[in-house]
Coordinates of C-alpha atoms in Angstrom, one line a residue:
M1 CA 2.0 3.2 -2.6
R2 CA 2.8 2.1 0.9
R3 CA 5.2 -0.6 1.7
I4 CA 3.5 -4.1 1.4
P5 CA 4.9 -6.6 4.0
Q6 CA 3.7 -9.6 1.8
L7 CA 6.2 -8.7 -0.9
D8 CA 8.9 -9.4 1.7
G9 CA 7.2 -12.8 2.5
L10 CA 7.2 -13.6 -1.3
R11 CA 10.9 -12.8 -1.4
G12 CA 11.3 -15.1 1.4
I13 CA 9.5 -17.9 -0.7
A14 CA 11.9 -17.0 -3.5
I15 CA 15.1 -17.3 -1.6
G16 CA 13.8 -20.3 0.2
L17 CA 13.2 -22.2 -3.1
V18 CA 16.8 -21.4 -4.3
L19 CA 18.3 -22.6 -0.9
L20 CA 16.6 -25.7 -0.9
H21 CA 17.5 -26.4 -4.5
H22 CA 21.2 -25.7 -3.7
F23 CA 21.3 -27.5 -0.4
V24 CA 20.1 -30.8 -2.0
R25 CA 22.2 -30.2 -5.4
Q26 CA 25.3 -29.1 -3.6
L27 CA 25.5 -31.4 -0.5
H28 CA 23.1 -34.4 -1.4
P29 CA 22.1 -35.1 2.2
P30 CA 20.8 -38.5 2.7
M31 CA 17.0 -38.4 3.7
P32 CA 14.5 -41.2 4.6
E33 CA 12.1 -42.1 2.0
W34 CA 9.1 -40.2 3.5
L35 CA 11.1 -37.0 3.7
S36 CA 12.7 -37.2 0.3
A37 CA 9.1 -37.7 -1.2
V38 CA 8.4 -34.2 0.2
V39 CA 11.6 -32.5 -0.3
L40 CA 12.9 -33.6 -3.5
P41 CA 9.9 -32.6 -5.7
V42 CA 10.1 -29.0 -4.2
A43 CA 13.9 -28.8 -4.5
E44 CA 13.7 -30.0 -8.1
L45 CA 11.7 -26.8 -9.0
G46 CA 13.5 -24.7 -6.5
W47 CA 15.7 -22.9 -9.3
S48 CA 12.5 -21.1 -10.4
G49 CA 12.9 -19.0 -7.2
V50 CA 15.2 -16.9 -9.5
D51 CA 12.1 -16.3 -11.9
L52 CA 10.1 -15.1 -8.9
F53 CA 12.9 -12.7 -8.1
F54 CA 12.8 -11.4 -11.8
V55 CA 9.1 -10.9 -11.5
L56 CA 9.3 -9.0 -8.2
S57 CA 12.2 -7.0 -9.5
G58 CA 10.4 -5.9 -12.6
F59 CA 7.3 -5.0 -10.5
L60 CA 9.1 -3.0 -7.8
I61 CA 11.6 -1.2 -10.1
G62 CA 9.0 -0.6 -12.8
G63 CA 6.7 0.9 -10.2
I64 CA 9.4 3.2 -8.9
L65 CA 10.2 4.3 -12.3
V66 CA 6.7 4.9 -13.4
E67 CA 6.0 7.1 -10.2
A68 CA 9.3 9.1 -10.6
R69 CA 9.3 9.3 -14.4
E70 CA 8.7 13.3 -14.3
S71 CA 11.4 13.9 -11.9
P72 CA 14.3 16.2 -13.2
N73 CA 16.9 14.0 -11.4
Y74 CA 15.1 10.8 -12.5
Y75 CA 18.3 8.9 -14.0
S76 CA 20.9 10.1 -11.4
T77 CA 18.7 9.2 -8.4
F78 CA 17.8 5.8 -9.8
Y79 CA 21.3 4.7 -10.4
L80 CA 22.7 6.1 -7.4
R81 CA 20.0 4.3 -5.3
R82 CA 20.8 1.0 -7.3
A83 CA 24.5 1.6 -6.7
F84 CA 24.1 1.8 -2.9
R85 CA 21.8 -1.2 -2.8
I86 CA 23.8 -3.6 -5.1
L87 CA 27.4 -2.6 -5.2
P88 CA 28.8 -2.4 -1.5
L89 CA 28.0 -6.0 -0.5
Y90 CA 28.7 -7.4 -4.1
L91 CA 32.2 -5.8 -4.3
V92 CA 33.0 -7.0 -0.8
L93 CA 32.3 -10.5 -1.9
V94 CA 34.3 -10.3 -5.0
F95 CA 37.4 -9.0 -3.1
I96 CA 36.8 -11.9 -0.5
G97 CA 36.8 -14.2 -3.5
I98 CA 40.0 -12.9 -4.7
L99 CA 41.7 -13.1 -1.2
L100 CA 40.3 -16.6 -0.5
T101 CA 41.7 -17.7 -3.9
E102 CA 45.2 -16.4 -3.0
I103 CA 45.1 -18.1 0.4
A104 CA 43.9 -21.3 -1.1
A105 CA 46.8 -21.2 -3.6
R106 CA 49.4 -20.9 -0.9
S107 CA 47.8 -23.1 1.6
S108 CA 48.3 -26.9 2.2
G109 CA 45.6 -27.3 4.7
A110 CA 41.8 -27.5 4.3
M111 CA 41.8 -24.1 2.5
S112 CA 43.7 -25.8 -0.4
G113 CA 40.6 -27.8 -1.0
L114 CA 38.1 -25.0 -1.5
P115 CA 36.8 -25.2 -5.0
L116 CA 37.0 -21.5 -5.7
H117 CA 37.3 -20.6 -9.5
L118 CA 37.2 -16.9 -10.2
V119 CA 36.1 -15.9 -13.6
P120 CA 38.2 -13.0 -15.2
L121 CA 37.6 -10.0 -13.0
P122 CA 36.4 -7.6 -15.9
Y123 CA 33.3 -9.9 -16.0
Y124 CA 32.5 -9.1 -12.4
F125 CA 33.3 -5.5 -12.6
T126 CA 31.0 -4.9 -15.7
F127 CA 28.2 -7.3 -14.6
T128 CA 28.7 -9.5 -17.7
Q129 CA 29.6 -12.6 -15.9
N130 CA 26.4 -14.3 -17.5
F131 CA 28.0 -14.2 -20.8
Y132 CA 31.0 -15.8 -19.4
F133 CA 29.0 -18.6 -17.7
A134 CA 26.9 -19.2 -20.8
T135 CA 30.1 -20.5 -22.6
H136 CA 32.2 -22.0 -19.7
T137 CA 30.2 -24.8 -18.0
D138 CA 33.0 -27.0 -17.0
L139 CA 33.6 -25.5 -13.6
F140 CA 31.6 -24.3 -10.7
N141 CA 32.7 -20.6 -10.6
Y142 CA 32.9 -18.3 -7.5
L143 CA 29.6 -16.2 -7.4
Q144 CA 28.1 -18.1 -10.4
I145 CA 24.9 -17.3 -8.8
T146 CA 25.2 -13.7 -9.9
W147 CA 24.4 -14.5 -13.4
S148 CA 20.9 -13.3 -12.4
L149 CA 22.1 -10.1 -10.8
A150 CA 23.9 -9.3 -14.1
V151 CA 20.6 -10.0 -16.1
E152 CA 18.9 -7.5 -13.7
E153 CA 21.6 -4.9 -14.1
Q154 CA 21.5 -5.2 -17.8
F155 CA 17.8 -4.8 -17.7
Y156 CA 18.2 -1.6 -15.7
L157 CA 20.3 -0.1 -18.6
T158 CA 17.2 -0.2 -20.9
L159 CA 14.0 0.1 -18.6
P160 CA 14.5 3.6 -17.3
V161 CA 14.8 4.8 -20.8
L162 CA 11.6 3.3 -21.9
V163 CA 9.7 4.5 -19.0
R164 CA 11.0 8.0 -19.3
K165 CA 10.4 8.2 -23.2
I166 CA 7.3 6.4 -23.8
N167 CA 4.0 7.7 -23.0
V168 CA 2.6 6.2 -19.7
D169 CA -0.6 5.2 -21.4
K170 CA 1.4 3.1 -24.0
L171 CA 3.8 1.5 -21.5
L172 CA 1.4 -1.4 -20.7
G173 CA 1.3 -2.3 -24.3
V174 CA 5.0 -1.9 -24.8
S175 CA 5.7 -4.1 -21.7
I176 CA 3.4 -6.9 -23.0
G177 CA 4.9 -6.6 -26.3
M178 CA 8.5 -7.0 -24.9
V179 CA 7.2 -10.1 -23.0
V180 CA 6.1 -11.7 -26.3
F181 CA 9.2 -10.6 -28.2
F182 CA 11.8 -12.0 -25.7
G183 CA 9.7 -15.1 -25.2
L184 CA 9.6 -15.7 -28.8
L185 CA 13.2 -14.8 -29.5
R186 CA 14.3 -17.5 -26.9
S187 CA 11.9 -19.9 -28.2
V188 CA 13.3 -19.6 -31.7
L189 CA 16.9 -19.4 -30.8
Y190 CA 16.6 -22.6 -28.6
W191 CA 14.3 -24.5 -31.2
R192 CA 16.7 -24.0 -34.0
G193 CA 19.7 -24.9 -32.0
H194 CA 21.4 -21.6 -32.0
I195 CA 21.6 -21.5 -28.1
T196 CA 22.3 -24.3 -25.5
A197 CA 20.2 -24.8 -22.4
M198 CA 22.6 -22.9 -20.4
Q199 CA 22.6 -20.1 -22.7
S200 CA 18.7 -19.9 -22.7
Y201 CA 18.8 -19.8 -18.9
V202 CA 21.5 -17.0 -18.3
L203 CA 21.6 -14.6 -21.3
P204 CA 19.6 -11.4 -21.0
F205 CA 17.8 -11.5 -24.1
C206 CA 16.4 -15.0 -23.2
R207 CA 15.1 -13.8 -19.6
F208 CA 14.0 -10.3 -20.0
D209 CA 10.3 -11.7 -20.4
S210 CA 10.0 -12.4 -16.8
L211 CA 11.2 -8.9 -15.8
F212 CA 8.8 -7.2 -18.2
I213 CA 6.0 -9.4 -16.9
G214 CA 6.7 -7.8 -13.4
V215 CA 6.7 -4.4 -15.0
A216 CA 3.3 -5.0 -16.7
C217 CA 2.0 -6.0 -13.2
A218 CA 3.1 -2.7 -11.8
L219 CA 1.3 -0.9 -14.6
L220 CA -1.9 -3.0 -14.2
I221 CA -2.1 -2.6 -10.4
R222 CA -1.8 1.2 -10.8
R223 CA -4.7 1.4 -13.2
Q224 CA -7.6 1.8 -10.8
S225 CA -10.3 0.7 -13.2
V226 CA -8.5 -2.6 -13.8
S227 CA -7.6 -3.4 -10.1
Q228 CA -11.2 -2.5 -9.1
W229 CA -12.7 -4.7 -11.7
L230 CA -10.5 -7.6 -10.8
E231 CA -11.2 -7.2 -7.3
K232 CA -15.1 -7.7 -8.0
H233 CA -14.4 -10.4 -11.0
P234 CA -11.4 -12.4 -9.8
W235 CA -12.1 -15.3 -12.1
P236 CA -9.7 -14.4 -14.9
L237 CA -6.9 -14.2 -12.4
I238 CA -7.9 -17.6 -10.9
A239 CA -8.2 -19.2 -14.4
L240 CA -4.9 -17.7 -15.4
T241 CA -3.2 -18.8 -12.0
T242 CA -4.7 -22.3 -12.5
L243 CA -3.6 -22.8 -16.1
S244 CA 0.0 -21.3 -15.6
G245 CA 0.4 -23.2 -12.3
G246 CA -0.6 -26.5 -13.7
A247 CA 1.8 -26.1 -16.7
F248 CA 4.5 -25.2 -14.2
L249 CA 4.0 -28.2 -11.9
F250 CA 3.7 -30.8 -14.7
M251 CA 6.5 -29.5 -16.9
D252 CA 10.0 -31.1 -16.6
H253 CA 12.1 -29.1 -14.4
Y254 CA 15.5 -30.7 -15.2
L255 CA 17.3 -27.7 -16.6
W256 CA 20.1 -29.3 -18.5
S257 CA 18.4 -31.9 -20.4
K258 CA 17.0 -31.5 -24.0
N259 CA 14.0 -29.8 -22.5
V260 CA 12.4 -28.2 -25.5
F261 CA 9.1 -26.9 -23.7
L262 CA 10.9 -25.5 -20.6
H263 CA 13.5 -23.5 -22.6
T264 CA 11.1 -22.1 -25.0
A265 CA 7.5 -21.1 -23.5
G266 CA 8.3 -22.6 -20.0
F267 CA 10.2 -19.7 -18.5
T268 CA 7.3 -17.4 -19.7
I269 CA 4.7 -19.5 -18.3
I270 CA 6.5 -19.6 -14.9
G271 CA 6.8 -15.9 -14.9
I272 CA 3.1 -15.6 -15.5
F273 CA 2.4 -18.0 -12.7
Y274 CA 4.5 -15.9 -10.2
A275 CA 3.0 -12.6 -11.5
C276 CA -0.4 -14.0 -10.7
A277 CA 0.7 -14.7 -7.1
V278 CA 2.0 -11.0 -7.0
M279 CA -1.3 -9.8 -8.3
W280 CA -3.4 -11.8 -5.9
I281 CA -1.6 -10.6 -2.7
L282 CA -1.9 -7.1 -3.9
L283 CA -5.6 -7.2 -4.8
F284 CA -6.6 -9.6 -1.8
P285 CA -4.3 -8.7 1.1
Q286 CA -6.7 -10.4 3.6
S287 CA -6.9 -13.8 1.8
V288 CA -5.2 -16.7 3.3
P289 CA -2.1 -16.8 1.1
S290 CA -1.5 -13.0 1.8
R291 CA -1.9 -13.6 5.4
G292 CA 0.6 -16.4 5.3
L293 CA 3.1 -14.2 3.7
R294 CA 3.2 -12.0 6.7
Y295 CA 4.7 -14.7 8.8
K296 CA 7.5 -12.9 10.5
P297 CA 10.4 -15.4 9.9
L298 CA 9.4 -15.6 6.1
M299 CA 9.4 -11.8 6.0
W300 CA 12.8 -11.7 7.8
L301 CA 14.3 -14.1 5.2
G302 CA 13.0 -11.9 2.4
V303 CA 14.6 -8.8 4.0
V304 CA 18.0 -10.4 4.1
S305 CA 17.5 -12.4 0.9
Y306 CA 20.1 -10.4 -1.1
C307 CA 23.0 -11.5 1.1
V308 CA 21.5 -15.0 1.5
Y309 CA 21.4 -15.3 -2.3
L310 CA 25.1 -14.1 -2.9
I311 CA 26.7 -16.0 0.0
H312 CA 24.8 -19.3 0.3
G313 CA 26.9 -21.3 -2.2
L314 CA 30.2 -20.1 -0.6
M315 CA 28.9 -20.8 3.1
L316 CA 27.8 -24.3 2.0
T317 CA 31.3 -24.9 0.6
I318 CA 33.0 -23.7 3.8
A319 CA 30.7 -25.7 6.0
N320 CA 31.5 -28.8 4.0
S321 CA 35.3 -28.2 4.2
L322 CA 35.0 -27.4 8.0
T323 CA 33.1 -30.6 8.9
R324 CA 35.5 -32.8 7.0
L325 CA 38.2 -31.7 9.2
V326 CA 36.4 -33.4 12.2
L327 CA 34.3 -36.1 10.4
E328 CA 34.9 -38.6 7.8
P329 CA 32.9 -38.3 4.7
S330 CA 29.5 -39.9 5.8
D331 CA 25.7 -39.2 6.1
L332 CA 26.5 -37.7 9.5
Q333 CA 29.2 -35.3 8.0
L334 CA 26.7 -34.2 5.1
W335 CA 23.9 -33.4 7.5
A336 CA 26.6 -31.6 9.8
A337 CA 27.5 -29.5 6.9
A338 CA 23.9 -28.7 6.0
I339 CA 23.1 -27.6 9.5
L340 CA 26.4 -25.6 9.9
G341 CA 26.0 -23.9 6.5
A342 CA 22.3 -22.9 7.4
V343 CA 23.6 -21.4 10.6
L344 CA 26.5 -19.5 9.0
I345 CA 24.1 -18.3 6.1
A346 CA 21.6 -16.9 8.8
L347 CA 24.2 -15.3 11.0
V348 CA 26.1 -13.6 8.1
S349 CA 23.1 -12.5 6.4
W350 CA 21.6 -11.0 9.7
G351 CA 25.0 -9.2 10.5
S352 CA 25.5 -7.9 6.9
W353 CA 21.8 -6.5 7.0
V354 CA 22.0 -4.8 10.5
L355 CA 25.7 -3.6 10.2
F356 CA 26.2 -2.8 6.6
E357 CA 23.4 -3.2 3.9
S358 CA 20.6 -1.3 5.8
R359 CA 23.0 1.6 6.4
M360 CA 24.1 1.6 2.6
I361 CA 20.5 1.8 1.6
D362 CA 19.8 4.6 3.9
I363 CA 22.7 6.6 2.4
G364 CA 21.2 5.8 -1.1
H365 CA 17.9 7.1 -0.1
R366 CA 19.4 10.4 0.8
F367 CA 19.3 11.0 -2.9
A368 CA 15.7 11.8 -3.3
Y369 CA 13.7 12.1 -6.5
E370 CA 12.6 15.8 -7.0
R371 CA 9.0 15.9 -6.1
N372 CA 6.2 17.0 -8.2
K373 CA 2.5 16.3 -8.4
T374 CA 2.8 13.1 -9.9
L375 CA 5.5 11.7 -7.7
K376 CA 4.8 9.1 -5.0
P377 CA 7.0 7.3 -2.6
A378 CA 8.8 4.0 -3.5
T379 CA 8.0 0.8 -1.8
N380 CA 9.8 -2.2 -0.4
Q381 CA 13.4 -0.7 -0.8
A382 CA 13.8 -2.8 -4.2

């Protein structure tokens, strides 16, 4: 399957939602009533950008694994490519956090006020920090956003085995079964009070349903009979989009309240809605939504989204501390911090992609899947 530019645009939407949510939540910049009426409802549901990332990741990685499942170097190539994509920037940021923490501990200036709280390092190095965050909610921890990265890495320990071992004709049924299983597991655990709202949000067995929804999309789109039928009869996709989208928009999006619907069926419904968006742009690339996702700034944001995702919390914290050096706490200072934070995020992410990440990805792709008659090239550098 060729590279699909709209998927970069969809990544741009995902990171844009997350950014808006955290800009408003972290800085609380004051807004006139007309602007807050537009921004705040979108920012309120912006946390769901992570769910869109989950669906996209399941779709892209699932597709890559299905197309390479017969390769003799299937496991080694997959994990080497993942390592070169994920680890270099991640480890750099972990070591920057260690350095900043040491500087802040020895500083009496602005750096001393940085709220950098590192979790125990073994959690970072084993991608298990989501288990730590699930039980430590009293502080905002450094790289707390990486809970979702940990969920994905834990998913990658199981998915390659399933794809390799299960007959390809049965994989779709297994993926759908996994969606139902993990959705029900989260629902039962939360309903019976065995897990908290935070735990239902960050623990892997509570979030794998969205990733398997993406895998199911990858399998469906590769079934020519199904994709051709949906192109001629789009009404089931329209109906599912409408139902899941309506439930998504009207559910309570406040994560940390006693929100039974959101923390049971809600996450699965949100995953289904975003999966419908993925299927729509693949089946109807000339539709208005698909053309909108080819907007170049949006695609650029999708390309650099990994770095943006990892650094945006730190950049906003630094921007807030720097602006407080020259401005008293005020509405002006908050807006200055927001603008400076946006500039820092854009510049650092662009530099990281051009000078570092893209080169690491190129090195990773030197490890090629051994070709055979069923193998096709991977897409979108997931």
